[in-house]
Coordinates of C-alpha atoms in Angstrom, one line a residue:
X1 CA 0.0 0.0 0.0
X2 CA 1.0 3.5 -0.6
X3 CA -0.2 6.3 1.1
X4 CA 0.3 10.8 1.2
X5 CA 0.5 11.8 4.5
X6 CA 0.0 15.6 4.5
X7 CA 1.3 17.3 7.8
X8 CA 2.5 20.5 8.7
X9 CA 6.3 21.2 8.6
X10 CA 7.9 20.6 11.9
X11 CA 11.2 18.9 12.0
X12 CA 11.2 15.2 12.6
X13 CA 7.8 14.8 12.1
X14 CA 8.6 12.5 9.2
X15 CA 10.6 10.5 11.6
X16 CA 7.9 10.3 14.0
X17 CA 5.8 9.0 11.4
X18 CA 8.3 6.1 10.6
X19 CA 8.7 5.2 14.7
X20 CA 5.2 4.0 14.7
X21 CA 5.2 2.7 11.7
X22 CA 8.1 0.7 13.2
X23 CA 6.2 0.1 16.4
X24 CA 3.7 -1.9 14.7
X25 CA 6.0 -4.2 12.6
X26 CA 5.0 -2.6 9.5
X27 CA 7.6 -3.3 6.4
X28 CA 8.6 0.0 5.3
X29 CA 9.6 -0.7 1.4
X30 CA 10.1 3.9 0.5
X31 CA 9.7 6.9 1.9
X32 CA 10.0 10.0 0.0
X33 CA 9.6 13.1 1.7
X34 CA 8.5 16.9 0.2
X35 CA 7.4 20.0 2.3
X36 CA 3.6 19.4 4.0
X37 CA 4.0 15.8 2.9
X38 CA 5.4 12.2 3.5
X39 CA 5.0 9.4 1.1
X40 CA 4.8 6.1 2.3
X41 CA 5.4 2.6 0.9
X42 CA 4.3 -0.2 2.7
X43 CA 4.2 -3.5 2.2
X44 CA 2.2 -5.5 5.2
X45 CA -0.3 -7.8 4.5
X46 CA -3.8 -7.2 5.8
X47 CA -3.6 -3.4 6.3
X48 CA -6.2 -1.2 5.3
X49 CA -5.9 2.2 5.4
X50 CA -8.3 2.9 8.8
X51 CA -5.3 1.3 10.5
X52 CA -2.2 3.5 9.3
X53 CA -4.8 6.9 9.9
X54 CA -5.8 5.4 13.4
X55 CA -1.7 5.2 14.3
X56 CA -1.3 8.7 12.7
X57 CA -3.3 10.0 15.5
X58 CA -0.3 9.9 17.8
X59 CA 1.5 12.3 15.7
X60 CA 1.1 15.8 16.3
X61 CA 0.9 17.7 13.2
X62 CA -0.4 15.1 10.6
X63 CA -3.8 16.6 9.2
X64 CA -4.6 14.0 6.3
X65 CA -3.8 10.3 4.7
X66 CA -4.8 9.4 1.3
X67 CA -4.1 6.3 -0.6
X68 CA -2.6 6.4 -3.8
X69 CA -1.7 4.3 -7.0
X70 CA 2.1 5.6 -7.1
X71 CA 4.8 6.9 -5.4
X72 CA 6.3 10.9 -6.2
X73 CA 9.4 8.5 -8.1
X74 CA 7.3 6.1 -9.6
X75 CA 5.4 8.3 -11.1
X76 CA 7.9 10.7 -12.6
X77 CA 9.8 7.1 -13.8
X78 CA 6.2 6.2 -16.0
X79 CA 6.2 9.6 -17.3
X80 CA 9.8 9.6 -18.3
X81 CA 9.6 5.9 -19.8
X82 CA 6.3 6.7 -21.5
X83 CA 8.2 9.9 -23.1
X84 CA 11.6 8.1 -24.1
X85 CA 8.9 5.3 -26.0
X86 CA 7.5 8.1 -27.6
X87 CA 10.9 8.9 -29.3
X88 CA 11.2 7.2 -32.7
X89 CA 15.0 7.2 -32.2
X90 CA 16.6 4.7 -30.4
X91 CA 18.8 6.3 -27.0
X92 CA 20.8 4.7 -24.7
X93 CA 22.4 5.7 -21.3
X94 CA 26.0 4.6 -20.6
X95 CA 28.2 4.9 -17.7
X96 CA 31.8 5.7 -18.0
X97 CA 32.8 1.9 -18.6
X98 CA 30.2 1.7 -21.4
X99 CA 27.7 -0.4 -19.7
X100 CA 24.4 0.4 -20.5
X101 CA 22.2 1.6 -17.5
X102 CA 18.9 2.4 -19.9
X103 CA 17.1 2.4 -22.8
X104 CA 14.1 3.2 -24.5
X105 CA 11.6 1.1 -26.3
X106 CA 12.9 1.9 -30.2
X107 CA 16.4 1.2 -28.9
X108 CA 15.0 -1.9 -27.1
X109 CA 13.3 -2.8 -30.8
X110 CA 16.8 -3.5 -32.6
X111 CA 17.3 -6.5 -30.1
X112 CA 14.0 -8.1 -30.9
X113 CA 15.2 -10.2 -34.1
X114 CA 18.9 -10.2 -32.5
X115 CA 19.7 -13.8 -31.6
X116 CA 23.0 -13.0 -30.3
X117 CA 21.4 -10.6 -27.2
X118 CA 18.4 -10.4 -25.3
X119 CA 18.2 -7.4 -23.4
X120 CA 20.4 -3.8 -24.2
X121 CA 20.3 -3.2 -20.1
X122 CA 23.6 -4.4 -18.6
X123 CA 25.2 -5.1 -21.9
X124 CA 28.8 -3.1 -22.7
X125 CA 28.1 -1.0 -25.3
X126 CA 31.5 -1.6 -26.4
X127 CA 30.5 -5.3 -28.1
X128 CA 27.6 -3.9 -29.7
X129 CA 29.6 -0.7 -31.9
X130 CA 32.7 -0.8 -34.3
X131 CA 34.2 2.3 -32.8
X132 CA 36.5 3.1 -30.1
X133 CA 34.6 3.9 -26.0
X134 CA 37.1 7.2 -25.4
X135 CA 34.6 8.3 -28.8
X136 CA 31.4 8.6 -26.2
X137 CA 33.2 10.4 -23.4
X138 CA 34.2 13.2 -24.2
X139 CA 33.4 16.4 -22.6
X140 CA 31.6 18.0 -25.6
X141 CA 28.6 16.7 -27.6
X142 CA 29.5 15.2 -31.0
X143 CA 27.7 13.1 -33.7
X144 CA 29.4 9.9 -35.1
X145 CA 29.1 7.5 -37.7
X146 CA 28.9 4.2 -35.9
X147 CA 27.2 0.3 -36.3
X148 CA 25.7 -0.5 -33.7
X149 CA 24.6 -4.0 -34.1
X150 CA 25.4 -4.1 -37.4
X151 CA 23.9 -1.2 -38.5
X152 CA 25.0 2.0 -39.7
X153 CA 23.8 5.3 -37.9
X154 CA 24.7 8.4 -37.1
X155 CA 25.2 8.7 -33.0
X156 CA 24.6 11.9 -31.2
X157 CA 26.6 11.5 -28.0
X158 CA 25.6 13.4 -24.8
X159 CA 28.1 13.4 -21.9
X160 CA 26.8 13.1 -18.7
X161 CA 29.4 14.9 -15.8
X162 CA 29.3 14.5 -12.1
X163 CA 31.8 16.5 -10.0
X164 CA 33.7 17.7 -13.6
X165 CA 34.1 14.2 -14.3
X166 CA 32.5 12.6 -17.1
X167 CA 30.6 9.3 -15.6
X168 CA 28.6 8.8 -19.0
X169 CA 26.8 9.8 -21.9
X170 CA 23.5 9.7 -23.7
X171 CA 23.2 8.3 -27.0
X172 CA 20.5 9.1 -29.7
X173 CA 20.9 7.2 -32.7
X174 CA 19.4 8.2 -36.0
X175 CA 19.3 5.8 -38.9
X176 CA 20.9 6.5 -42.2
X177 CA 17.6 6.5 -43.9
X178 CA 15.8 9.0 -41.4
X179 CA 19.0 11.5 -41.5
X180 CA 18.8 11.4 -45.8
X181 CA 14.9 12.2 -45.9
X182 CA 16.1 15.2 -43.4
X183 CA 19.0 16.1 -45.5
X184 CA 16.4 16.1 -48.3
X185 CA 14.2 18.0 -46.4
X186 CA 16.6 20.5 -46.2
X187 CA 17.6 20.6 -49.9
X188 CA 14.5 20.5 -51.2
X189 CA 12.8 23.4 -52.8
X190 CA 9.5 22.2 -53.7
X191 CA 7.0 19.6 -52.7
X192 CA 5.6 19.0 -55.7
X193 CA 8.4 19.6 -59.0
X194 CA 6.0 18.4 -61.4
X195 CA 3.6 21.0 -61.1
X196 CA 6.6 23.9 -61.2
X197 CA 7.1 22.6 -64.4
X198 CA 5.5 25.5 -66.0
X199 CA 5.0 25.4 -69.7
X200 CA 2.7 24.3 -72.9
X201 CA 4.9 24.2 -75.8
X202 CA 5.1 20.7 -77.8
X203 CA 9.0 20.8 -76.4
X204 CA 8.0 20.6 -72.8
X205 CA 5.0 18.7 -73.0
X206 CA 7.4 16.1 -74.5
X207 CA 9.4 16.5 -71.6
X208 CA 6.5 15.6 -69.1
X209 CA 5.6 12.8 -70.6
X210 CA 9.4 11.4 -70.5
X211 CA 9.0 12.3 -67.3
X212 CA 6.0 10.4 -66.5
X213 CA 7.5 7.5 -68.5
X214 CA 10.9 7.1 -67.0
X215 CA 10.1 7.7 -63.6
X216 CA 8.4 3.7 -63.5
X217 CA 11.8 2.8 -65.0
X218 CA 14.1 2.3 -61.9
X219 CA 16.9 3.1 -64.2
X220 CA 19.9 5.5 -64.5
X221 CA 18.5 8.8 -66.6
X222 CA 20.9 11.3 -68.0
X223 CA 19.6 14.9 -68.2
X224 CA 21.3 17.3 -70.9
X225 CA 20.6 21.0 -71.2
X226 CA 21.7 24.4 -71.2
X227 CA 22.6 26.2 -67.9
X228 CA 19.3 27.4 -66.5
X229 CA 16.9 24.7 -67.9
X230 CA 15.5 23.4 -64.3
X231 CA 17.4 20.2 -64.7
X232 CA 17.2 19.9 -60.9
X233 CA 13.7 20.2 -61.3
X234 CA 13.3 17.4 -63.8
X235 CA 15.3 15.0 -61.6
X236 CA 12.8 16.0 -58.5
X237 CA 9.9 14.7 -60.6
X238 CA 11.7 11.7 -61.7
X239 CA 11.7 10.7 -57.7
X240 CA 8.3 12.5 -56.6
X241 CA 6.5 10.4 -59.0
X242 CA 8.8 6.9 -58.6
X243 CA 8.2 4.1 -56.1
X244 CA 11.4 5.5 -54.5
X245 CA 9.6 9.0 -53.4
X246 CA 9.3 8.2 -49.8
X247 CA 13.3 8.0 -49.5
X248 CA 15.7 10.7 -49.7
X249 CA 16.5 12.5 -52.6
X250 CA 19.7 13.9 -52.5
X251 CA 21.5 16.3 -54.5
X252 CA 25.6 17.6 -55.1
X253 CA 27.1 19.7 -57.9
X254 CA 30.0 18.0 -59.0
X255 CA 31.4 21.5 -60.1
X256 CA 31.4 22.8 -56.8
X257 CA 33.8 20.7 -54.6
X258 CA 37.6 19.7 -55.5
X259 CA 38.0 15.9 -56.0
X260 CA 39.1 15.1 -52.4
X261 CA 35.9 16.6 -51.0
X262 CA 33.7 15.3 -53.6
X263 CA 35.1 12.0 -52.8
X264 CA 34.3 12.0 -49.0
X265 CA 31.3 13.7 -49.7
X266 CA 29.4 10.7 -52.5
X267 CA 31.4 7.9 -50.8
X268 CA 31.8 9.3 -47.2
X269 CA 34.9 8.2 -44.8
X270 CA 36.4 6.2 -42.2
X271 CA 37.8 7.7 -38.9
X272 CA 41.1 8.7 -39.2
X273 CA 40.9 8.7 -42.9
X274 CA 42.7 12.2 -43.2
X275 CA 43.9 15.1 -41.3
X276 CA 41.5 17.1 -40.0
X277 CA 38.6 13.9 -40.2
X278 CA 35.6 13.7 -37.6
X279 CA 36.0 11.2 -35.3
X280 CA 33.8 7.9 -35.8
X281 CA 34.0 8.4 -39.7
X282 CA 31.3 10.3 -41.7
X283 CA 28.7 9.0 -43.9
X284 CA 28.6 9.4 -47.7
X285 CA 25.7 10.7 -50.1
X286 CA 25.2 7.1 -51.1
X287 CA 25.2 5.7 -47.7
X288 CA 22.2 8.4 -46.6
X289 CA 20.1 8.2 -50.2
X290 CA 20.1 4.4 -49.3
X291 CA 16.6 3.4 -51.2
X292 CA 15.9 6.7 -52.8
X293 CA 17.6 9.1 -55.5
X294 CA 20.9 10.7 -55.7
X295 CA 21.4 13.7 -58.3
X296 CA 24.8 14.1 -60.0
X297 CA 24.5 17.5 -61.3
X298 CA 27.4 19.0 -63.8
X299 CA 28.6 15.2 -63.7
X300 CA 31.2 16.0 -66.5
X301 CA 33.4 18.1 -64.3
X302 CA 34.0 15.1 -62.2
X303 CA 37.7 14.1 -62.1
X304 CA 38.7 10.9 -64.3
X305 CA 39.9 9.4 -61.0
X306 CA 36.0 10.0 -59.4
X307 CA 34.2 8.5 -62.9
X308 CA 36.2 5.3 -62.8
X309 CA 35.1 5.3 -59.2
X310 CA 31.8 6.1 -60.3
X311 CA 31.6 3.4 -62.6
X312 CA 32.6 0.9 -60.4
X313 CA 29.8 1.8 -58.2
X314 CA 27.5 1.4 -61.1
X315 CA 28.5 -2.2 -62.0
X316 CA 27.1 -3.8 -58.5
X317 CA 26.2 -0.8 -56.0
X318 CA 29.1 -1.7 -53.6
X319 CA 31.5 0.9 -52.8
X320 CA 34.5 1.5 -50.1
X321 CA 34.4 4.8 -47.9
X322 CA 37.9 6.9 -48.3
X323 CA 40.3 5.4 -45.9
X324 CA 38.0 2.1 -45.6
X325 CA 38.4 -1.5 -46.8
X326 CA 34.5 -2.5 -45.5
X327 CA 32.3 -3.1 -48.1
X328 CA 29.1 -1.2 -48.5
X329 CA 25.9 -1.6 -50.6
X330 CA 23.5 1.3 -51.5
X331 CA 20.2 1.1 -53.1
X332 CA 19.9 3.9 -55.2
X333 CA 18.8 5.2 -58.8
X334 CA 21.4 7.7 -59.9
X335 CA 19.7 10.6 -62.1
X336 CA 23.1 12.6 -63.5
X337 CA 23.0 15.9 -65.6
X338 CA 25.1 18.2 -67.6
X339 CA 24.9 21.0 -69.9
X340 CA 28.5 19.8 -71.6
X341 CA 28.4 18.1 -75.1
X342 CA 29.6 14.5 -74.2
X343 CA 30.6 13.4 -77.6
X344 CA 33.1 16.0 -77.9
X345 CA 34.2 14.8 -74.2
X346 CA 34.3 11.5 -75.0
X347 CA 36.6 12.3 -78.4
X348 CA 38.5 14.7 -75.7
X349 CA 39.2 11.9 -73.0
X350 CA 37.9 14.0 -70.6
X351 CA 35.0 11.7 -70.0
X352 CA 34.8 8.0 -69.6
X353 CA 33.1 6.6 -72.7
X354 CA 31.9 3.3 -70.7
X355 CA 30.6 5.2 -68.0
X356 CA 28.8 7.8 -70.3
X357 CA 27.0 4.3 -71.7
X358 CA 26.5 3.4 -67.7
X359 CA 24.6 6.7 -66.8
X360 CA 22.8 7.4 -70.3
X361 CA 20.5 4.1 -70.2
X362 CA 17.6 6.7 -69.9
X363 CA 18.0 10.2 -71.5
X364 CA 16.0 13.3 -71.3
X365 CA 17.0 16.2 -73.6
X366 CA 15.8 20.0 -72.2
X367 CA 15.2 22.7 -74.4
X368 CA 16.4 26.0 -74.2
X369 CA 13.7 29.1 -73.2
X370 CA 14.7 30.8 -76.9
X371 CA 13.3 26.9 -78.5
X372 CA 10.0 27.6 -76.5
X373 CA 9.0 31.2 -76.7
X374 CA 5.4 30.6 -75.9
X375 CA 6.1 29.3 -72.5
X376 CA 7.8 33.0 -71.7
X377 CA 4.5 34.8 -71.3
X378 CA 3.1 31.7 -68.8
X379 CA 6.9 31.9 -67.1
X380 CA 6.8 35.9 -66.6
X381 CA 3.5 35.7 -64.9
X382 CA 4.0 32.9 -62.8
X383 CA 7.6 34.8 -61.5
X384 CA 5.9 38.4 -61.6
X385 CA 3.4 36.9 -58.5
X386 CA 6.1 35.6 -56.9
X387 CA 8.7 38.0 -57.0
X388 CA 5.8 40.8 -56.0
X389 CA 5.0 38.7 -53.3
X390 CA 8.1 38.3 -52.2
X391 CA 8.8 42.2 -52.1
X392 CA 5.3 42.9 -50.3
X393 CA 4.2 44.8 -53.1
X394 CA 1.4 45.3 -55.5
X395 CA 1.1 42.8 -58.8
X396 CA 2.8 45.1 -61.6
X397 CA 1.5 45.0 -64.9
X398 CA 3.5 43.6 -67.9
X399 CA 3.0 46.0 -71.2
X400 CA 2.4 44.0 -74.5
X401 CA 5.8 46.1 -75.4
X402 CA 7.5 45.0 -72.6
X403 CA 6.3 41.3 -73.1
X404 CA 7.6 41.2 -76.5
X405 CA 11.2 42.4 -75.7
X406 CA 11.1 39.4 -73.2
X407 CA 9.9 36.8 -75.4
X408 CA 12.3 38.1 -78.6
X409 CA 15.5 38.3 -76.2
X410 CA 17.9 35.5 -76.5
X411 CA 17.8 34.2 -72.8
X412 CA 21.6 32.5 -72.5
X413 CA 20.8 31.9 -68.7
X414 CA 17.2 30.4 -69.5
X415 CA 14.8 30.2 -66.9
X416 CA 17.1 30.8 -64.2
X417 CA 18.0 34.2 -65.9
X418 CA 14.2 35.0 -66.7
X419 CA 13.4 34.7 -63.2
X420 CA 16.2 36.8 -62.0
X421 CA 15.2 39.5 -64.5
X422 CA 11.6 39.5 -63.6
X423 CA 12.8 40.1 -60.0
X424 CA 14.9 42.7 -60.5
X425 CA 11.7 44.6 -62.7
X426 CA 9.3 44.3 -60.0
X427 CA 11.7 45.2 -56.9
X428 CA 12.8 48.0 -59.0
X429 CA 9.2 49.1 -59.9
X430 CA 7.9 52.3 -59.3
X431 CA 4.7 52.0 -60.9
X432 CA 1.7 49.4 -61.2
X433 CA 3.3 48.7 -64.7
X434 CA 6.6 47.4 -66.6
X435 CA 7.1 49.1 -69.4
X436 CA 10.0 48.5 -72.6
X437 CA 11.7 50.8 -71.1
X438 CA 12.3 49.3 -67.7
X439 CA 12.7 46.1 -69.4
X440 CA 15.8 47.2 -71.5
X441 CA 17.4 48.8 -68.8
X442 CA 17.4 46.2 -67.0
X443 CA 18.7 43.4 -69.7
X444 CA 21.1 45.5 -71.0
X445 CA 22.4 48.0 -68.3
X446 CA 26.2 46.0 -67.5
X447 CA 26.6 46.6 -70.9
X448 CA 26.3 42.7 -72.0
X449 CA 26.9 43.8 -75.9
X450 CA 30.6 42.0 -75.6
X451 CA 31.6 43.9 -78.5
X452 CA 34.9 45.6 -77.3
X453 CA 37.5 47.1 -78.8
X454 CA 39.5 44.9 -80.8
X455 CA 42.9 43.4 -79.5
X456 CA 45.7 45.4 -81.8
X457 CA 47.4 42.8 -84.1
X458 CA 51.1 44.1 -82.9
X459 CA 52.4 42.5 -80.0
X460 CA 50.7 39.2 -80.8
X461 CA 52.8 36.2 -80.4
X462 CA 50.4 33.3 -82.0
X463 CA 47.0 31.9 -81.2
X464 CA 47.3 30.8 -77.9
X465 CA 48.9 34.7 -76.8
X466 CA 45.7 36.4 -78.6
X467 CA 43.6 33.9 -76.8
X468 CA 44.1 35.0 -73.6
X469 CA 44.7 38.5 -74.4
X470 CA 41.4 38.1 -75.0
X471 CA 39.8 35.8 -71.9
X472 CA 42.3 38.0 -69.7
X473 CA 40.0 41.3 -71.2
X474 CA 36.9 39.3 -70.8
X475 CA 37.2 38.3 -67.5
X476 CA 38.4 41.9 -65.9
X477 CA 35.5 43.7 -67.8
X478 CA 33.2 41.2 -66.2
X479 CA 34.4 39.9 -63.0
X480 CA 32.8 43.4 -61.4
X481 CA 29.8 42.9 -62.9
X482 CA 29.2 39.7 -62.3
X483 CA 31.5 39.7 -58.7
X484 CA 31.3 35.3 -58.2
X485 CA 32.6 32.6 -60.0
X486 CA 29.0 31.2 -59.8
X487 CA 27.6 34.3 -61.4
X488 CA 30.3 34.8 -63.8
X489 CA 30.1 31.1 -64.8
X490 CA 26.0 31.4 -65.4
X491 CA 26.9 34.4 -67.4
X492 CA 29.4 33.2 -69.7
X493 CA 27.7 29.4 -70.2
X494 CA 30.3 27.3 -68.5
X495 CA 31.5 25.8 -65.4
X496 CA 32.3 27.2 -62.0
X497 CA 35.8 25.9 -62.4
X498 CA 37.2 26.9 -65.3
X499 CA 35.8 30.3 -64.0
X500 CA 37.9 30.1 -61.1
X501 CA 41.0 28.9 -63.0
X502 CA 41.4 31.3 -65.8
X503 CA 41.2 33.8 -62.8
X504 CA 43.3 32.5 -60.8
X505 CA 45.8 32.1 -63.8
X506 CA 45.3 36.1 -64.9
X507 CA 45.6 36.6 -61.3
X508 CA 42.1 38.6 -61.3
X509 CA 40.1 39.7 -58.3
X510 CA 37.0 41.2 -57.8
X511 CA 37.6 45.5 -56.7

């Protein structure tokens, strides 16, 4: 039986309260004591509560005694457990030996079909995970790439510290698949890509239907397209709409990161694996799109060492992380794009020809804006609501003058640069209308017409000198106007790279 005594607060009344309990042989199992009131748990057979209220009567002070279901501790222990089972993510309580003092009921789950271990409580943590203890206690938090019981998650590691010593840690793991549909989460940009395909020409409704098509087809698909096109968007669709969609989709531009990164970053690494590596190892791209989609975009900048890597990836799925000699598998359809002509790669040797066959099984060709003019008008509106509400300002209105100059201008950027544009016209609106006017100042006002003054034939040495007289002109006249590689790269039609070599090798900086 359990019973709230409520008394006033005297000193030693609680121990008064235990005397007679004492007195009358009662076995005294917890007390727990709080201002006003003394909880009681006794276990004696054949007492009601009449008798423990009749005894009370000796103690001066005691003004009530209830029966309840729990004691102050019990209670707050069912809350707690009935909290941690809430938690989709396994956790786990250590001490400083790496015995496990706790768990909760998803951690308690991975045991179920284990016929090597029964029970997580009382187990060393140390036989169930393929990294080092000295990993979980340390004085700061840290996340790790671990398996624990044979499979991979990412560990976030709580230390627990007594007296400035550390006498444990906390342990919340999150399974590869859970952290790549967060990482997706975070990378996406839209719920629903197919219907910010915006467009009716012949061209893109061709497009949709590949779309539609190849998205059943749990095969590789190449995309190919100017800069601009909304290849990203494409490859969205492909997932949204495949049996895949409820797994990550995960993106990288393999333009953006040097090989060594790029690496580490598809394939992931092994603690240790370099200078400057987090401890416990870091997963790859692969490792966290695990059932879903992984998007390869400006694939033909990858390094010749990374595409024969590539390709062995694409033979049988199995890969090595960087500094690793475990095996891994992933389950995932690769969706790769490019705006690069890979013929004249392949003739080049700059791209493997066999892995060009591995990733082109499916192919989707995009068309330029200037091959589908009559989607411009449907474009322009759709980015003239957005970018007014975006500003907090009225709807402008688009003048049939205005809306003619934008559907007879070349668009090198495509979409990308369409939307930009249209930004720029309604943030720099004064009125409820765009007019020719504003339209044309805004295409042409960093004087794009790249007609410059010719390069003087004297002082030329051959081809190659004239050539990057030329780039070297180029690049300073532009590099203020457009003051990023990434900018400068979308303006000129090719990759972030070779941007940010030919300025490093004319040795220009932005002012």
């Amino acid at each position: 039986m359990r019973v709230k005594i409520e008394s006033s607060d005297r000193i030693g009344i609680s121990q008064e309260i235990l005397s007679i309990f004492s007195l009358k042989f009662w076995n005294v199992k917890s007390i727990e004591v709080e201002t006003n009131f003394t909880f009681v748990h006794l276990d004696s057979k054949n007492l009601s509560l009449a008798d423990i209220k009749r005894s009370l009567k000796q103690v001066s002070g005691v003004i009530d005694c209830k029966e309840i279901d729990q004691m102050p501790a019990e209670l707050r222990e069912n809350h707690l457990q009935t909290l941690l089972s809430r938690i989709s993510d396994p956790i786990i309580d250590i001490d400083a030996h790496g015995v496990i003092l706790a768990s909760n009921a998803a951690a308690n789950q991975l045991v179920i079909n284990n016929s090597k271990i029964t029970s997580l409580v009382n187990h060393n943590i140390i036989k169930l995970i393929d990294v080092p203890l000295k990993h979980f206690l340390t004085s700061n938090e840290v996340s790790l790439s671990i398996n624990f019981l044979q499979q991979p998650f990412i560990a976030d590691v709580n230390p627990v510290v007594s007296a400035k010593k550390i006498t444990g840690a906390v342990i919340s793991l999150k399974s590869m698949d859970k952290v790549g549909r967060q990482l997706a989460l975070m990378q996406s940009s839209t719920d629903d890509a197919l219907k910010s395909i915006i467009g009716v020409s012949e061209k893109i409704r061709l497009v949709l239907a590949q779309v539609k098509r190849f998205s059943e087809l749990d095969l590789p698909v190449l995309i190919s397209g100017d800069t601009g096109t909304g290849k990203e968007l494409i490859a969205r669709a492909l997932h949204q709409l495949s049996d895949r969609k409820q797994k990550p989709f995960l993106t990288i531009n393999c333009a953006a990161l040097p090989e060594q990164l790029l690496e580490s970053e598809l394939f992931g690494y092994e603690s240790g694996a370099f200078t400057g590596a987090s401890k416990g190892g870091k997963p790859g791209l692969f490792e966290l799109a695990h059932g879903g989609t992984i998007f390869l975009d400006e694939i033909a900048e990858m390094s010749n060492y990374l595409q024969a890597k590539l390709l062995r990836f694409l033979q049988d799925y199995k890969y090595r992380k960087v500094g690793g000699t475990k095996e891994f598998t992933a389950d995932v359809k690769v969706i790769s794009a490019s705006h690069q002509n890979f013929t004249e790669l392949i003739e080049q040797q700059q791209f493997r020809e066999d892995l060009y066959y591995r990733l082109n099984v499916l192919r989707l060709e995009l068309p330029a804006l200037r091959h589908r003019t009559e989607d411009i008008q449907l474009l322009v509106n759709h980015f003239v609501l957005n970018a007014a509400s975006q500003v907090n300002q009225r709807v402008p209105f688009i003048t049939e003058e205005a809306l003619k100059m934008l559907k007879a201008f070349h668009w090198p950027g495509n979409i990308r640069q369409l939307e930009n544009v249209i930004f720029r016209l309604v943030a720099l609106s004064e009125n409820d209308y765009i007019t020719e006017e504003n339209v044309s100042s805004v295409l042409f006002e960093s004087n794009m017409d790249l007609q410059s003054t010719p390069i003087p034939e004297e002082g030329i040495v051959d081809w190659a000198d004239a050539q990057a007289r030329f780039e070297r002109k180029l690049l300073t006249e532009l590099y203020p106007l457009y003051p990023t590689t990434r900018k400068l790269a979308e303006r000129l039609n090719v990759s972030h790279n070779k941007i940010a070599m030919k300025l490093r090798a004319y040795q220009i900086k932005a002012n």
